[in-house]
Coordinates of C-alpha atoms in Angstrom, one line a residue:
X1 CA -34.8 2.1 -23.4
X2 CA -31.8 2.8 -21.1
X3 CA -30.2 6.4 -20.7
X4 CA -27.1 6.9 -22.9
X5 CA -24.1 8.9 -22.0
X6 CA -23.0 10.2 -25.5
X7 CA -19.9 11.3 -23.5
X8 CA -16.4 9.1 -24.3
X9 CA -15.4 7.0 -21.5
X10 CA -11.8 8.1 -21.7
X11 CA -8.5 6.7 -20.0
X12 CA -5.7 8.7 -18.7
X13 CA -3.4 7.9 -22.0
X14 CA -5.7 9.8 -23.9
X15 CA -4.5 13.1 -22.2
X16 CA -1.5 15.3 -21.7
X17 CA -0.6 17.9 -19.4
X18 CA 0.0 21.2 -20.8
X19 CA 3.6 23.0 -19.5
X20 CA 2.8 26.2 -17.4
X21 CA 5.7 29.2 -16.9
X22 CA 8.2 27.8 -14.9
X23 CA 9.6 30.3 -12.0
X24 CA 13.2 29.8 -10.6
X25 CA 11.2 29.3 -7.4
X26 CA 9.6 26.2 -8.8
X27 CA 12.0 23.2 -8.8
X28 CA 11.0 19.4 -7.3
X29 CA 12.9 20.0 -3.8
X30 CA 10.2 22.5 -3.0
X31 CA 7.0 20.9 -4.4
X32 CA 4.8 19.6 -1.4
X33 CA 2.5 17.0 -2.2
X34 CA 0.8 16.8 0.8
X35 CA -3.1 15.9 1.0
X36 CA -6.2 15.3 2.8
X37 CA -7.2 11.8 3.8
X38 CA -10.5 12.2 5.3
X39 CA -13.1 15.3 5.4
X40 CA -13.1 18.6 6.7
X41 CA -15.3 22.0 6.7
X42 CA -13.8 24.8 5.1
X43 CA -11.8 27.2 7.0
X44 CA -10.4 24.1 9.0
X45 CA -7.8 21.5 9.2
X46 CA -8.4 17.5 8.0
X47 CA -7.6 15.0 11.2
X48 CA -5.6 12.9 8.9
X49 CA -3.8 13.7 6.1
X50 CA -1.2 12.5 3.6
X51 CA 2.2 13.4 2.8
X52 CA 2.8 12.0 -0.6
X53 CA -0.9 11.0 -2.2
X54 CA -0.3 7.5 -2.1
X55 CA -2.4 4.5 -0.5
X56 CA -2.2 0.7 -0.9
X57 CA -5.1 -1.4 -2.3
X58 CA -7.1 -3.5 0.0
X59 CA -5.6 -6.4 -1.2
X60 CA -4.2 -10.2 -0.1
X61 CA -1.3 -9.6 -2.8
X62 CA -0.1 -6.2 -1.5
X63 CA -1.3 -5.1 1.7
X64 CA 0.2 -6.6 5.5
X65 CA 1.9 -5.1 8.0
X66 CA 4.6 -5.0 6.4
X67 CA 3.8 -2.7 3.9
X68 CA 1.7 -0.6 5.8
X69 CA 4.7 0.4 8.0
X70 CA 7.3 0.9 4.9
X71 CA 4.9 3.2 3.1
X72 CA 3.4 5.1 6.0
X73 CA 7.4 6.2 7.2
X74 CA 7.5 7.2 3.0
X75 CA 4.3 9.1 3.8
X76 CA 1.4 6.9 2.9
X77 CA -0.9 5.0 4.3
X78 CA -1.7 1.2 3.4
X79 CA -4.8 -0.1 3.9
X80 CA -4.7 -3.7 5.2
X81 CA -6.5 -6.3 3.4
X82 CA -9.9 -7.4 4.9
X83 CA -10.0 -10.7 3.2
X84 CA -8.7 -12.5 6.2
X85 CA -9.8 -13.2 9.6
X86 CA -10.8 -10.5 12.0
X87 CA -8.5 -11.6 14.7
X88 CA -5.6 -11.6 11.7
X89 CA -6.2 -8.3 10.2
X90 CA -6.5 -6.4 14.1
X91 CA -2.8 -8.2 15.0
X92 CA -1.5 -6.7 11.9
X93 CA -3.2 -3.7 12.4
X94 CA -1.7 -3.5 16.0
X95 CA 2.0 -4.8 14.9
X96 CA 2.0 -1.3 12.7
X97 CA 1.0 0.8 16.1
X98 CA 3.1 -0.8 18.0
X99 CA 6.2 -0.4 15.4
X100 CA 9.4 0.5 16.7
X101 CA 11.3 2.5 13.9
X102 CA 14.6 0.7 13.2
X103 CA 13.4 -2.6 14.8
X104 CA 12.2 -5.3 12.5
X105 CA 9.7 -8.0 13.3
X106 CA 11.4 -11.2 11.9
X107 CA 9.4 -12.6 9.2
X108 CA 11.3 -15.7 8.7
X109 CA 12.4 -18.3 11.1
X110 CA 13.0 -21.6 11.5
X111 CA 13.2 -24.3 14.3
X112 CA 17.0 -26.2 15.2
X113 CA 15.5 -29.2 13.2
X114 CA 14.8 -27.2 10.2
X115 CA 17.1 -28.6 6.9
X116 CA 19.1 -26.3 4.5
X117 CA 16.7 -27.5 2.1
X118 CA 13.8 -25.2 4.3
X119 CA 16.2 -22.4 5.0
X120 CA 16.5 -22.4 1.1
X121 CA 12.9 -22.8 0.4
X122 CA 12.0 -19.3 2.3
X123 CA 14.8 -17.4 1.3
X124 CA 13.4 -18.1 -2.2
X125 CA 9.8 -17.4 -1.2
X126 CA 10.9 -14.4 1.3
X127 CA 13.9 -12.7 -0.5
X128 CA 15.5 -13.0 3.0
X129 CA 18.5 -14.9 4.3
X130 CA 18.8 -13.6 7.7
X131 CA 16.6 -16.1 9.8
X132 CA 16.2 -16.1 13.2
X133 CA 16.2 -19.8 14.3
X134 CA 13.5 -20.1 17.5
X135 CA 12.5 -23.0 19.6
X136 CA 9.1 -23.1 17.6
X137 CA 10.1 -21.2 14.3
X138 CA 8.3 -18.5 15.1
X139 CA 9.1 -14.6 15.2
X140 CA 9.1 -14.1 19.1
X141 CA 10.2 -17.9 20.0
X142 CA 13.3 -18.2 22.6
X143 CA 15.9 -17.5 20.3
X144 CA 18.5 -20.2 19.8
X145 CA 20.8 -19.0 17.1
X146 CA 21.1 -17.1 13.9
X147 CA 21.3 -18.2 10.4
X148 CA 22.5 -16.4 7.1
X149 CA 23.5 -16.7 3.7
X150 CA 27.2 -16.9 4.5
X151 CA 27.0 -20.1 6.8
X152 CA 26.1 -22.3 4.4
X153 CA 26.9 -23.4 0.8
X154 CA 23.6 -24.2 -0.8
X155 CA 25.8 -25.9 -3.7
X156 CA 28.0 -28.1 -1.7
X157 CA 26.1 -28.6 1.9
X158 CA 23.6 -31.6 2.6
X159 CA 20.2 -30.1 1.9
X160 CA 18.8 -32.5 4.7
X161 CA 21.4 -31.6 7.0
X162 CA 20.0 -29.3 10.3
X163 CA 20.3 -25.5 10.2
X164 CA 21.8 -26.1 14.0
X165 CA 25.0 -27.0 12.5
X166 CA 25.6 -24.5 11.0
X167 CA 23.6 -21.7 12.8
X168 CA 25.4 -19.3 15.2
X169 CA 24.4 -20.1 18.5
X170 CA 22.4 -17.8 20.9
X171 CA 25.9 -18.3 23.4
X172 CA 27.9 -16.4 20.4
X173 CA 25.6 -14.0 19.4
X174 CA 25.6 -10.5 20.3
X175 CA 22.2 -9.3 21.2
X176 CA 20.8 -6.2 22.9
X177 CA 18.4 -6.6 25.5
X178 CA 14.4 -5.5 25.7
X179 CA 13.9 -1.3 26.2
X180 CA 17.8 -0.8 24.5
X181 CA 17.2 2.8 22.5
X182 CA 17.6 2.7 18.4
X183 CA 21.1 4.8 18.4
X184 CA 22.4 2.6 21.2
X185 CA 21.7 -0.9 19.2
X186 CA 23.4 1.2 16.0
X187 CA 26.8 1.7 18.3
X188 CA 26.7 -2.1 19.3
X189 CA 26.4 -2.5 15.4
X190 CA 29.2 -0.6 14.4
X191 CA 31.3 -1.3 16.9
X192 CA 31.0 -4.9 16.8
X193 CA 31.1 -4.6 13.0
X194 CA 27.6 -6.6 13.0
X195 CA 24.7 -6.6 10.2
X196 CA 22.3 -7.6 12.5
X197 CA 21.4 -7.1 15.8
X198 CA 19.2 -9.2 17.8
X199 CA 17.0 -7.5 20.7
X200 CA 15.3 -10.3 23.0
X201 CA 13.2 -9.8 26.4
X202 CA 14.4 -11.2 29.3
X203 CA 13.3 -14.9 29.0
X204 CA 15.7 -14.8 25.8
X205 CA 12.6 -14.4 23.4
X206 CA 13.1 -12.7 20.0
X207 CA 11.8 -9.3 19.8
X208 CA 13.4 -8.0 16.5
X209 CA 16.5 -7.5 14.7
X210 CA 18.2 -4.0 13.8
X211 CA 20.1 -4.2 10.6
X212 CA 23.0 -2.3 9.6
X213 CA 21.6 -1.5 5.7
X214 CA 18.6 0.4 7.7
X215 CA 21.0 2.4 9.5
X216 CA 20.6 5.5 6.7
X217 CA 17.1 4.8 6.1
X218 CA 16.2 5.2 9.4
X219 CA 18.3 7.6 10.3
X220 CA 15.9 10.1 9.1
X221 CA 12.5 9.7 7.5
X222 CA 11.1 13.4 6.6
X223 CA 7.5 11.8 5.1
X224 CA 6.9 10.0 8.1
X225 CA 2.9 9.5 8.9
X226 CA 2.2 9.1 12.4
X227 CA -0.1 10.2 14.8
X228 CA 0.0 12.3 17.8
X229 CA 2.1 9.7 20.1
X230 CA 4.7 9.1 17.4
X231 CA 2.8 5.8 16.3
X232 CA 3.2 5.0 12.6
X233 CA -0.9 5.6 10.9
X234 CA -2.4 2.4 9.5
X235 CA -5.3 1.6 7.7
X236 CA -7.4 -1.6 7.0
X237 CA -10.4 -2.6 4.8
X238 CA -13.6 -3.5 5.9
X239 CA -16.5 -5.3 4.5
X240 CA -20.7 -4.6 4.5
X241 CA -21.4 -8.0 6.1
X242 CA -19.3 -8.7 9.1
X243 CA -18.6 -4.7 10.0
X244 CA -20.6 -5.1 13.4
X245 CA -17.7 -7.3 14.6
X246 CA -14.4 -6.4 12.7
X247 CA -14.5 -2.5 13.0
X248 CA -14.5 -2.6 17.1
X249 CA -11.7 -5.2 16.7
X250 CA -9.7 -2.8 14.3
X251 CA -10.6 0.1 16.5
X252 CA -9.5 -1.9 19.8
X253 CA -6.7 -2.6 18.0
X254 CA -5.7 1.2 17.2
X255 CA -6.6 1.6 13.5
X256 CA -6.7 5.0 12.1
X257 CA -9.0 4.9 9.4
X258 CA -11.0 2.1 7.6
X259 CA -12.3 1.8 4.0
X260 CA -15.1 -0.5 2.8
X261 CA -13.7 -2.6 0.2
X262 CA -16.6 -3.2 -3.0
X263 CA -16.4 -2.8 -6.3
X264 CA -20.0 -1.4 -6.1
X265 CA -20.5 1.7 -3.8
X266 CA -23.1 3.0 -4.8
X267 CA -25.1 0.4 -2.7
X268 CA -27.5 0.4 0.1
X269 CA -24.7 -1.6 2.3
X270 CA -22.5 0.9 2.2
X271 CA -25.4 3.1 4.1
X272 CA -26.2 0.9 6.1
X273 CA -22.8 0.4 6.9
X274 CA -21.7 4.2 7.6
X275 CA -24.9 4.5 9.7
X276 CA -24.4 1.9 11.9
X277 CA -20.5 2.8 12.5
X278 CA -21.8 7.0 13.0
X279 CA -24.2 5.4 15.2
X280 CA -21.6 3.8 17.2
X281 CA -18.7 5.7 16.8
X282 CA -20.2 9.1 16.1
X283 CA -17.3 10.8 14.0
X284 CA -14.4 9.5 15.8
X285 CA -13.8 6.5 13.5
X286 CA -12.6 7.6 10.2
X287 CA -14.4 5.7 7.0
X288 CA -13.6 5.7 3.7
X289 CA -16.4 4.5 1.1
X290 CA -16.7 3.3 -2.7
X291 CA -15.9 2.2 -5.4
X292 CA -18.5 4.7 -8.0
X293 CA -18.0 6.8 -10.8
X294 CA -20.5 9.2 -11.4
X295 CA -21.9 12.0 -9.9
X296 CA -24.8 9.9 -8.3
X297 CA -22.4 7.9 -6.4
X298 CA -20.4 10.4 -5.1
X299 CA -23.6 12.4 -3.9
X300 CA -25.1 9.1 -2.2
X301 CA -22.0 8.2 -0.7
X302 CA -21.5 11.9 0.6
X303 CA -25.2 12.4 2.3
X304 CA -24.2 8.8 4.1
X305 CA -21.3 10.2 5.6
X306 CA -18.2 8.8 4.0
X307 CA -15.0 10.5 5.3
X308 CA -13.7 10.2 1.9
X309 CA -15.1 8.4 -1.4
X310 CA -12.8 6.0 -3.7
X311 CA -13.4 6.5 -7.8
X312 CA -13.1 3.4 -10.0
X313 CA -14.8 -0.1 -11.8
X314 CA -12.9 -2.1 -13.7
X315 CA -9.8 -0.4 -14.4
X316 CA -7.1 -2.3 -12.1
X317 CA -4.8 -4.3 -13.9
X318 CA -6.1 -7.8 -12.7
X319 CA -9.8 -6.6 -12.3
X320 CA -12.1 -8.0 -15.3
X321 CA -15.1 -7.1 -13.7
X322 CA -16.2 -4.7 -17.0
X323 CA -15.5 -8.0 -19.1
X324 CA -17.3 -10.4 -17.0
X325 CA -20.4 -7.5 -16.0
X326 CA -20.2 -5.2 -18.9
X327 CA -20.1 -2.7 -15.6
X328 CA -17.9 0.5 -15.3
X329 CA -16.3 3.4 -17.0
X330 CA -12.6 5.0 -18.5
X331 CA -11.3 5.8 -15.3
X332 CA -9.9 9.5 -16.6
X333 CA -13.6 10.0 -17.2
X334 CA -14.8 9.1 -13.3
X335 CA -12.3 11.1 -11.7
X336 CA -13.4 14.4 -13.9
X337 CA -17.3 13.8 -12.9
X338 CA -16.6 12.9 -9.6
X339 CA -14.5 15.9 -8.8
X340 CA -16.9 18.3 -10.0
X341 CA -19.4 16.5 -8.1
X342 CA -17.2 17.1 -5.0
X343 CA -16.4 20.3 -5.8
X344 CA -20.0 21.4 -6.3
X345 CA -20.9 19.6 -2.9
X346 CA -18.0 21.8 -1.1
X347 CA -19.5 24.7 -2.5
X348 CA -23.1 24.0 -1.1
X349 CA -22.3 22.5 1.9
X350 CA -18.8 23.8 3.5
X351 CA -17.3 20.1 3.5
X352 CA -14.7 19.2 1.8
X353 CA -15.0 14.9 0.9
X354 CA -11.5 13.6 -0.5
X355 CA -11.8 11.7 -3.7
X356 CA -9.4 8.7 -4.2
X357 CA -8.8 7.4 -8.0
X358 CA -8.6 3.1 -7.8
X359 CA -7.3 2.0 -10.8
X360 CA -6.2 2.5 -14.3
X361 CA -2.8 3.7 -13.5
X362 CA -0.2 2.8 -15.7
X363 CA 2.6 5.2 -16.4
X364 CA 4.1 7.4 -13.7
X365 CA 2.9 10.9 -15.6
X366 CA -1.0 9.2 -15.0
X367 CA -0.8 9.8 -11.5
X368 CA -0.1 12.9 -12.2
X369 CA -2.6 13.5 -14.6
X370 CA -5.1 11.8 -12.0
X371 CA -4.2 14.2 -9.3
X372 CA -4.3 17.2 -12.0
X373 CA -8.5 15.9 -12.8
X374 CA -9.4 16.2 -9.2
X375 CA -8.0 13.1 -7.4
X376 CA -7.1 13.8 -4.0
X377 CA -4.8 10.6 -3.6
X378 CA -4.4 7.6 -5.6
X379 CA -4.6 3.9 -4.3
X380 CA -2.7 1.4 -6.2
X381 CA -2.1 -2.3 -6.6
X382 CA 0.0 -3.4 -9.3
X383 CA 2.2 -1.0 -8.1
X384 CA 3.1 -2.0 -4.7
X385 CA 2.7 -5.1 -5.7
X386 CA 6.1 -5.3 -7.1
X387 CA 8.3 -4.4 -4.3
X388 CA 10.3 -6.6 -1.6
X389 CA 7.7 -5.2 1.0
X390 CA 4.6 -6.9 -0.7
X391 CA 3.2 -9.9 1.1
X392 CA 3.6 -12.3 -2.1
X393 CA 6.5 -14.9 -3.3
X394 CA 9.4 -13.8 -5.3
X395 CA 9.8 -16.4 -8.3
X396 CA 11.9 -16.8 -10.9
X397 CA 10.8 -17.0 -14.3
X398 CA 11.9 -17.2 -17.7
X399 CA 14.7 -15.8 -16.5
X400 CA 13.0 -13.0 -15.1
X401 CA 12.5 -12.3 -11.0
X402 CA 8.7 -11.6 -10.6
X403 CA 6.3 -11.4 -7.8
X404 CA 2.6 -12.8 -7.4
X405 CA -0.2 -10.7 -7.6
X406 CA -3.8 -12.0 -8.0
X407 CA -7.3 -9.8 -7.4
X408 CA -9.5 -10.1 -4.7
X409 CA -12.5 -11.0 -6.9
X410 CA -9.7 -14.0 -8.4
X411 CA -10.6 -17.8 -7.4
X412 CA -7.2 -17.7 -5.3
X413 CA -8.8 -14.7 -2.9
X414 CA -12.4 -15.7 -3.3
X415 CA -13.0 -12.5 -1.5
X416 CA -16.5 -12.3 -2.2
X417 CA -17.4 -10.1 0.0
X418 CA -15.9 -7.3 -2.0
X419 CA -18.7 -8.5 -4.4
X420 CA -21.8 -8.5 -2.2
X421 CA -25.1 -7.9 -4.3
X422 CA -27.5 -9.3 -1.0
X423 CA -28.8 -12.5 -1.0
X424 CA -26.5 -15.8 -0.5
X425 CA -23.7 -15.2 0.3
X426 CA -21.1 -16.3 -2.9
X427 CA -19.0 -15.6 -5.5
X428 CA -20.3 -16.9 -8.6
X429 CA -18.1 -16.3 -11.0
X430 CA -14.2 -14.6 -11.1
X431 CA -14.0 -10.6 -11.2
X432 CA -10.0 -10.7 -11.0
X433 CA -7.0 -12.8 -12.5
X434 CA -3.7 -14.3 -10.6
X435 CA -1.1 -13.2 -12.2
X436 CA 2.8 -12.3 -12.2
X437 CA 4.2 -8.3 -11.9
X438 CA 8.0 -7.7 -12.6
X439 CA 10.0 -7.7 -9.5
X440 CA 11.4 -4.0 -9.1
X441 CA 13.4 -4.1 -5.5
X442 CA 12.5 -2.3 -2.3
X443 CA 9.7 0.0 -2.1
X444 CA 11.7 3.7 -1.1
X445 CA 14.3 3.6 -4.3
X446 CA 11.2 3.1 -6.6
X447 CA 9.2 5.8 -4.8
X448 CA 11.4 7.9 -4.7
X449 CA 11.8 7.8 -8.3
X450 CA 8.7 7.9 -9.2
X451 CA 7.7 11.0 -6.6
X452 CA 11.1 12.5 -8.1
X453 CA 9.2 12.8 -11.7
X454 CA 5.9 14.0 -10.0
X455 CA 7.9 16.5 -8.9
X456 CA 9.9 17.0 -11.9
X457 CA 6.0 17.0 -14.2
X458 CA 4.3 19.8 -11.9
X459 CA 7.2 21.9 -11.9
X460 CA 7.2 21.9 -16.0
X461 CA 3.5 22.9 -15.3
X462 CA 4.4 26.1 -12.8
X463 CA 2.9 24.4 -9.8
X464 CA 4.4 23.5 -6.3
X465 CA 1.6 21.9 -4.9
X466 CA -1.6 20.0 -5.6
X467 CA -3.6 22.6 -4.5
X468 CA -2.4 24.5 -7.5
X469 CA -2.2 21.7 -9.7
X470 CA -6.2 21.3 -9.8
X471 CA -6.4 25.0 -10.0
X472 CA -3.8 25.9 -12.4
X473 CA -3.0 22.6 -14.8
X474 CA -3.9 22.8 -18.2
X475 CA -4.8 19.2 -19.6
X476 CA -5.4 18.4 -23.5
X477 CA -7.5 15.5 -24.7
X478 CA -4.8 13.6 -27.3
X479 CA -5.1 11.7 -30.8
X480 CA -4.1 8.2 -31.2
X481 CA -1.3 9.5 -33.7
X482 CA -0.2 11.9 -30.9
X483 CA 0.3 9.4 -28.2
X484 CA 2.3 7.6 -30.8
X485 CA 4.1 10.8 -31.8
X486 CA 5.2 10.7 -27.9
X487 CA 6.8 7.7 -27.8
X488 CA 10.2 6.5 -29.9
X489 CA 9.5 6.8 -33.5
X490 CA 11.0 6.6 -36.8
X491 CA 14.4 5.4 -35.3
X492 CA 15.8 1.7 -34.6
X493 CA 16.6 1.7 -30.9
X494 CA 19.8 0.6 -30.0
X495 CA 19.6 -2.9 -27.4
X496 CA 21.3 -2.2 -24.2
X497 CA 24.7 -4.2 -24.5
X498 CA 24.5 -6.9 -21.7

């Protein structure tokens, strides 16, 4: 007969956050969520850290380059999806390092040849319609011309006619040349009363664009992660099978930190992996480990070396893994255990292991609530997922914008790697769904909002930090009539007039 856990496998709805005394000393603009990323030994400092608790999922659907360089100048770090090439994750890895703030790698171009009907196409499946027209349609062909929304009448204009007749041509453009400074490419901007500026090398190659809507944003970026020669810090996801030959191509590349992506941790690949990688790399390469979510897993995962150790099965919002396995736990429940065991492993052994809650995340007051339990930052999906800066199409649905989002253990990934039990190598069955997630907009207005009630939570429970957060929140298991009692009740809600 099998051990039972009489203990409820709880979710994070099932709880509240008690409010603590409220000082005039503690409002948002002073709360400081910064928090360790990888391990340290008491008395000392971690080698990476976070400034907002916030990392990316190792996933197709929400995790490029792209987003690993808007959330790390917000203050997180995004860890770039191994289910790709080796030779395709280390360029994206090294396209983050090599980030210029305020200079944009184009992501869509076209050739001369190229009809209205493309230009149309991936504006729709890019949200763009700036594209920089190249002699092979790539991002750093010889540029040729320019072409934008306003050129062209996608209502009236031939969709087979070619975008070079109605492109701006490279002879009428005004472009900055290769090594021009960020403020001086913003004063040929405003004083030619451009929105985009083109920087290209000296065989008239296209190196980026500077836009004049990032003027503001880049103007000053007070969460911005970067590492000791001003480089932006990336992350990237890594695998138990191919490890011996993707991690020295991240680490050529200049990755900061790597993460084994499984949705079983508590494994003897993991070990196998961390001790081939210490063996290697001693303690200069930074790896994170998981997924478990007990006690066990954290202790197994801590005596193999992980840097820090990610807490969740089956609670992501395209993850079915406990339907199709019958495997996992209520994610509120992991983090608790899991925390004490870190907590108790700090206390006998000096060395402080970040925990990192994966999953089950569905109101903005849960993260809270996670971080409150023990979590030292959250890694999220269906989140990201939903903003411009996600890898995935933009579609239009019933009416409704939305953006793709599918798992890694979904037939459309077929990541099976992030499944490995041993043996031959495939995945036999689906662990994720391909789905749709409501398009929300660009990914600082919606983080800022939702760190602006973070804020706003802690300081109703006297706290300015997470440090005190762990040590001073109060957190009350809830019925199923209270968590109704918290939402609208007993009224008829007006419609919003459209």
């Amino acid at each position: 007969m099998a051990k039972f856990i009489n203990e409820v496998s709880r979710t994070f709805s099932e709880y509240l956050l008690i409010p603590g005394f409220t000082s005039k000393d503690c409002v948002p603009n002073k709360v400081d969520l910064r928090t360790p990323l990888v391990k340290f030994k008491k008395g000392e400092e971690p080698s990476l850290h976070l400034n907002i608790p916030f990392v990316s999922v190792i996933m197709q659907s929400v995790s490029d380059d792209n987003m690993a360089i808007a959330l790390a100048k917000n203050g997180g770090v995004s860890f770039i999806y191994g289910s790709q090439s080796i030779e395709s994750q280390a360029a994206m890895v090294q396209r983050v390092k090599n980030h210029k703030s305020g200079f944009v790698t184009s992501r869509a171009n076209l050739t001369p040849d190229s009809t209205l009907a493309d230009a149309i196409a991936l504006k729709e499946k890019t949200g763009f319609s700036t594209f920089g027209i190249t002699n092979d349609g790539t991002s750093n062909g010889k540029l040729l011309g320019i072409l934008t929304g306003r050129d062209y009448r996608p209502s009236r204009d031939p969709k087979d006619a070619p975008v070079k007749n109605y492109m701006t041509p490279f002879e009428k453009l005004i472009y900055a040349n290769e090594g021009v400074t960020l403020g001086e490419a913003n004063d040929i901007i405003w004083e030619n009363k451009l929105n985009c500026l083109p920087v290209v090398d000296k065989n008239q190659n296209l190196l980026y664009f500077v836009f004049r809507k990032d003027y503001e944003s880049h103007k000053e970026n007070p969460l911005e992660l970067s590492d000791s020669n001003k480089r932006l810090i990336v992350g990237a996801g890594i695998n138990t099978r191919d490890y011996k030959e993707r991690v020295p191509a991240l680490v050529e590349a200049g990755v900061d930190v790597v993460c084994m992506d499984s949705s079983d941790g508590y494994s003897i690949w993991q070990k196998e992996t961390l001790d081939w990688i210490r063996a290697k790399y001693g303690d200069k390469v930074k790896v994170g480990a998981g997924n478990v979510v007990d006690r066990d897993g954290f202790n197994y995962l801590a005596e193999a070396g992980a840097d820090f150790i990610k807490i969740g099965v089956g609670g992501g919002s395209i993850c079915i893994t406990r339907e199709q396995k019958g495997i996992g736990r209520g994610q509120a429940t992991a983090v608790i255990e899991v925390a004490a065991a870190r907590d108790e492993y700090f206390k006998k052994t000096g060395v402080y292991i970040p925990i990192c809650s994966d999953g089950g995340l569905v109101q903005d007051y849960h993260m809270v609530l996670a971080l409150a339990m023990g979590a030292d930052f959250l890694m999220m999906g269906r989140y990201f997922a939903r903003f411009d800066e996600s890898p995935t199409r933009k579609l239009l649905i019933g009416g409704n914008y939305v953006k793709e989002y599918w798992g890694e253990g979904s037939n459309r990934a077929r990541n099976w790697q992030r499944y490995d039990m041993g043996g031959e190598a495939a995945l036999k069955f689906e662990e994720g769904v391909d789905s749709y997630v409501p398009y929300a907009g660009s990914l600082k207005s919606n983080l800022d909002l939702t760190l602006g009630k973070m804020k706003s939570t802690m300081c109703s429970c006297g706290v300015t930090n997470l440090k005190e957060l762990k040590e001073e929140g109060k957190i009350t298991l809830v019925s199923a009539t209270s968590i109704v009692e918290g939402g609208a009740h007993d009224v008829i809600v007006k419609q919003a007039q459209k």
